[in-house]
Short mmCIF file of C-alpha atoms in Angstrom, two decimals:
data_model
loop_
_atom_site.label_atom_id
_atom_site.label_comp_id
_atom_site.label_asym_id
_atom_site.label_seq_id
_atom_site.Cartn_x
_atom_site.Cartn_y
_atom_site.Cartn_z
CA MET A 2 0.00 0.00 0.00
CA PRO A 3 1.42 3.45 -0.91
CA PHE A 4 2.65 5.64 1.91
CA GLY A 5 1.70 9.27 2.38
CA LEU A 6 -2.00 8.85 1.63
CA LYS A 7 -4.26 11.03 3.71
CA LEU A 8 -7.20 9.50 5.51
CA ARG A 9 -10.50 10.93 4.36
CA ARG A 10 -13.53 10.33 6.54
CA THR A 11 -16.82 9.20 5.07
CA ARG A 12 -20.05 8.94 6.97
CA ARG A 13 -19.30 5.35 8.02
CA TYR A 14 -15.60 4.63 7.56
CA ASN A 15 -12.12 6.02 7.50
CA VAL A 16 -11.18 5.36 3.89
CA LEU A 17 -7.59 4.98 2.68
CA SER A 18 -8.59 4.26 -0.92
CA LYS A 19 -11.62 2.94 -2.71
CA ASN A 20 -10.32 -0.60 -2.12
CA CYS A 21 -9.50 -0.33 1.60
CA PHE A 22 -11.24 0.69 4.81
CA VAL A 23 -10.35 1.02 8.48
CA THR A 24 -12.52 -0.57 11.16
CA ARG A 25 -12.23 -0.44 14.93
CA ILE A 26 -12.26 -3.46 17.25
CA ARG A 27 -12.91 -3.30 20.98
CA LEU A 28 -10.89 -5.94 22.83
CA LEU A 29 -11.88 -7.71 26.03
CA ASP A 30 -9.68 -5.40 28.09
CA SER A 31 -11.71 -2.46 26.65
CA ASN A 32 -8.84 -1.18 24.49
CA VAL A 33 -9.79 -0.29 20.92
CA ILE A 34 -7.53 -1.09 17.98
CA GLU A 35 -7.86 -0.30 14.28
CA CYS A 36 -7.41 -2.65 11.35
CA THR A 37 -6.92 -1.66 7.72
CA LEU A 38 -8.62 -4.15 5.44
CA SER A 39 -9.52 -4.64 1.82
CA VAL A 40 -13.19 -4.15 1.02
CA GLU A 41 -13.15 -7.84 0.04
CA SER A 42 -11.53 -9.00 3.31
CA THR A 43 -13.53 -11.60 5.19
CA GLY A 44 -14.40 -11.57 8.85
CA GLN A 45 -11.82 -14.33 9.33
CA GLU A 46 -9.07 -12.09 7.95
CA CYS A 47 -10.03 -9.38 10.42
CA LEU A 48 -10.09 -11.91 13.28
CA GLU A 49 -6.64 -13.15 12.31
CA ALA A 50 -5.34 -9.58 12.25
CA VAL A 51 -6.63 -9.09 15.80
CA ALA A 52 -5.17 -12.43 16.89
CA GLN A 53 -1.78 -11.43 15.49
CA ARG A 54 -1.81 -8.28 17.64
CA LEU A 55 -2.62 -10.41 20.70
CA GLU A 56 -0.14 -13.17 19.75
CA LEU A 57 -3.09 -15.55 19.88
CA ARG A 58 -2.97 -18.79 17.90
CA GLU A 59 -6.13 -20.54 19.11
CA THR A 60 -8.41 -18.32 17.08
CA HIS A 61 -11.11 -20.98 16.58
CA TYR A 62 -12.56 -20.23 20.03
CA PHE A 63 -13.11 -16.55 19.26
CA GLY A 64 -15.23 -14.37 17.05
CA LEU A 65 -16.20 -10.82 16.21
CA SER A 66 -19.57 -9.23 16.79
CA PHE A 67 -21.25 -5.88 16.19
CA LEU A 68 -24.39 -4.04 17.21
CA SER A 69 -27.12 -4.22 14.61
CA LYS A 70 -29.23 -1.26 13.59
CA SER A 71 -31.78 -2.46 16.15
CA GLN A 72 -29.03 -2.51 18.84
CA GLN A 73 -28.87 -6.29 19.00
CA ALA A 74 -25.52 -8.10 19.20
CA ARG A 75 -24.79 -10.08 16.04
CA TRP A 76 -21.84 -12.34 15.24
CA VAL A 77 -19.82 -11.64 12.12
CA GLU A 78 -20.04 -14.44 9.56
CA LEU A 79 -16.32 -15.09 9.30
CA GLU A 80 -16.31 -16.63 5.84
CA LYS A 81 -18.07 -13.64 4.25
CA PRO A 82 -16.74 -10.17 3.32
CA LEU A 83 -16.76 -8.05 6.46
CA LYS A 84 -17.53 -4.64 4.96
CA LYS A 85 -20.68 -5.87 3.24
CA GLN A 86 -21.98 -7.21 6.56
CA LEU A 87 -21.24 -3.95 8.35
CA ASP A 88 -22.80 -1.86 5.59
CA LYS A 89 -25.95 -3.95 5.57
CA PHE A 90 -26.52 -4.78 9.24
CA ALA A 91 -24.32 -2.73 11.60
CA ASN A 92 -25.28 0.40 13.47
CA GLU A 93 -21.65 1.56 13.19
CA PRO A 94 -18.37 -0.07 12.05
CA LEU A 95 -17.26 -1.01 15.57
CA LEU A 96 -16.50 -4.67 16.21
CA PHE A 97 -16.23 -6.52 19.50
CA PHE A 98 -13.69 -9.32 19.96
CA GLY A 99 -14.79 -12.10 22.29
CA VAL A 100 -15.11 -15.77 23.13
CA MET A 101 -17.52 -17.46 20.73
CA PHE A 102 -17.10 -21.09 21.75
CA TYR A 103 -16.62 -22.28 25.32
CA VAL A 104 -14.78 -25.48 26.15
CA PRO A 105 -15.95 -28.02 28.77
CA SER A 106 -12.62 -27.59 30.56
CA VAL A 107 -10.08 -24.79 30.19
CA SER A 108 -7.35 -27.43 30.47
CA ARG A 109 -7.96 -27.84 26.73
CA LEU A 110 -6.67 -24.33 26.10
CA GLN A 111 -3.01 -24.56 25.15
CA GLN A 112 -1.89 -20.93 25.19
CA GLU A 113 -1.52 -18.75 28.25
CA VAL A 114 -2.89 -15.83 26.23
CA THR A 115 -5.98 -17.88 25.34
CA ARG A 116 -6.67 -18.56 29.00
CA TYR A 117 -6.16 -14.88 29.76
CA GLN A 118 -8.74 -13.91 27.13
CA TYR A 119 -11.16 -16.41 28.66
CA TYR A 120 -10.55 -14.79 32.03
CA LEU A 121 -11.32 -11.33 30.61
CA GLN A 122 -14.51 -12.65 29.00
CA VAL A 123 -15.71 -14.27 32.24
CA LYS A 124 -14.92 -11.13 34.22
CA LYS A 125 -16.79 -8.96 31.72
CA ASP A 126 -19.81 -11.28 31.66
CA VAL A 127 -20.04 -11.31 35.45
CA LEU A 128 -19.81 -7.53 35.75
CA ASP A 129 -22.29 -7.01 32.90
CA GLY A 130 -24.77 -9.42 34.49
CA GLN A 131 -24.56 -11.86 31.57
CA LEU A 132 -23.16 -14.59 33.82
CA LEU A 133 -25.26 -14.87 36.96
CA SER A 134 -23.77 -15.92 40.27
CA SER A 135 -24.79 -16.15 43.89
CA LEU A 136 -23.41 -13.68 46.43
CA GLU A 137 -20.90 -16.27 47.66
CA GLN A 138 -19.79 -17.06 44.12
CA GLY A 139 -19.51 -13.36 43.29
CA ILE A 140 -17.22 -12.73 46.26
CA ARG A 141 -15.02 -15.68 45.31
CA LEU A 142 -14.82 -14.54 41.69
CA ALA A 143 -14.03 -10.98 42.75
CA GLY A 144 -11.23 -12.24 45.01
CA LEU A 145 -9.74 -14.21 42.12
CA ALA A 146 -10.06 -11.19 39.83
CA VAL A 147 -8.19 -8.98 42.32
CA GLN A 148 -5.47 -11.63 42.55
CA ALA A 149 -5.28 -11.82 38.75
CA ASP A 150 -5.13 -8.06 38.25
CA PHE A 151 -3.08 -6.90 41.25
CA GLY A 152 -1.08 -9.86 42.59
CA ASP A 153 -0.54 -11.12 46.12
CA TYR A 154 -2.37 -9.76 49.14
CA ASP A 155 0.80 -9.27 51.22
CA GLN A 156 2.25 -6.57 48.95
CA PHE A 157 -0.47 -4.09 49.95
CA GLU A 158 -0.48 -2.16 53.22
CA SER A 159 -4.16 -1.34 52.67
CA HIS A 160 -6.96 -2.61 50.48
CA ASP A 161 -8.63 0.79 50.27
CA PHE A 162 -7.90 0.79 46.52
CA LEU A 163 -10.61 -1.87 46.11
CA ARG A 164 -13.22 0.83 46.70
CA GLU A 165 -12.27 2.28 43.31
CA TYR A 166 -12.19 -1.10 41.56
CA VAL A 167 -15.33 -2.54 39.96
CA LEU A 168 -15.86 -5.83 41.75
CA PHE A 169 -19.54 -6.62 41.31
CA PRO A 170 -22.47 -6.17 38.90
CA MET A 171 -24.06 -2.74 39.17
CA ASP A 172 -27.29 -4.02 40.73
CA TRP A 173 -25.32 -5.40 43.68
CA THR A 174 -23.78 -2.11 44.68
CA GLN A 175 -26.61 0.39 45.08
CA ASP A 176 -26.28 0.52 48.87
CA GLU A 177 -22.98 1.96 50.16
CA ALA A 178 -23.03 -0.05 53.40
CA VAL A 179 -23.60 -3.29 51.51
CA LEU A 180 -20.84 -2.42 49.04
CA GLU A 181 -18.39 -1.75 51.88
CA GLU A 182 -19.24 -5.09 53.52
CA LEU A 183 -18.81 -6.97 50.23
CA THR A 184 -15.52 -5.21 49.53
CA GLN A 185 -14.14 -6.30 52.90
CA LYS A 186 -15.16 -9.88 52.17
CA VAL A 187 -13.36 -9.69 48.81
CA ALA A 188 -10.20 -8.50 50.59
CA GLN A 189 -10.45 -11.52 52.90
CA GLU A 190 -10.95 -13.81 49.90
CA HIS A 191 -7.94 -12.23 48.17
CA ARG A 192 -5.82 -13.12 51.17
CA THR A 193 -6.38 -16.83 50.54
CA HIS A 194 -4.82 -16.76 47.07
CA SER A 195 -1.21 -16.71 45.96
CA LEU A 196 0.21 -15.59 42.64
CA SER A 197 0.96 -18.18 39.97
CA SER A 198 1.36 -18.12 36.21
CA CYS A 199 -2.20 -19.38 35.81
CA TYR A 200 -4.12 -17.41 38.47
CA TYR A 201 -6.79 -16.41 35.94
CA TYR A 202 -6.91 -20.06 34.82
CA ALA A 203 -8.19 -20.93 38.30
CA MET A 204 -11.02 -18.42 37.97
CA SER A 205 -12.05 -19.63 34.52
CA HIS A 206 -11.76 -23.28 35.54
CA TRP A 207 -14.04 -22.70 38.54
CA VAL A 208 -16.69 -20.96 36.41
CA PHE A 209 -16.79 -23.42 33.52
CA ASN A 210 -16.90 -26.53 35.65
#
C-alpha cells in the first residue's frame, strides 16, 4: 500500500482508498484497535489480524460481533466479506472481539494468552450481568479477579484501593453499606490466594466446571 495517503472520513468509515477501509475493534480489556482491510476482506481475515496483535494462535474459540441497527448483538459471519456485513446490518463499524465457543474444561486451552482472554470474558460477563452468580460465588470470583489483576495480598499495606475497583455487577452495589461489607469480604478472599502463572486459569476453571 502506498505511503503518504491522507485519511479521508466518510459517513461510516475512514477510507484509505476505494479498495480499503479502516474498522475499529474493541478488545476484552476495553482497548480499541484499528485494522486496515480490503473491502473484500472476510471476517476471518479481520479476526486473524486481531489475533496477530494479541499473539493468539487458538483463534477458533473466538469471534467478532457488532451491534445491529436495532441494537442487537450479532456475530460476524467469518467466511463472508466483512464490509458488506457492516454496511448492511451494523449500526456503526465497531466490532467486539470475544469468546464465541466455550470449552468443557479450560485445560484444553493450550496458550496462556488464550486462558487470559477467557478470564477477561468471564470477568466482563459477570460484571455485565450476563453470567449470573450467587453472592458467595460473586465474592469468590471478585477475590480471584483482584489476585489476577493486582497480585498477592501481602504486597499491599491497605486494600482501600478496592473501593475504586469494579468488583460486582451494578445491581449489587446500590447501597454503600452493603458495598463496603462486600468489599471487605473480597479482601479476605484475596488473602487466601497466591500468585501463579495461571491465576486467571483458576477463575475460569471454577466458572466453567
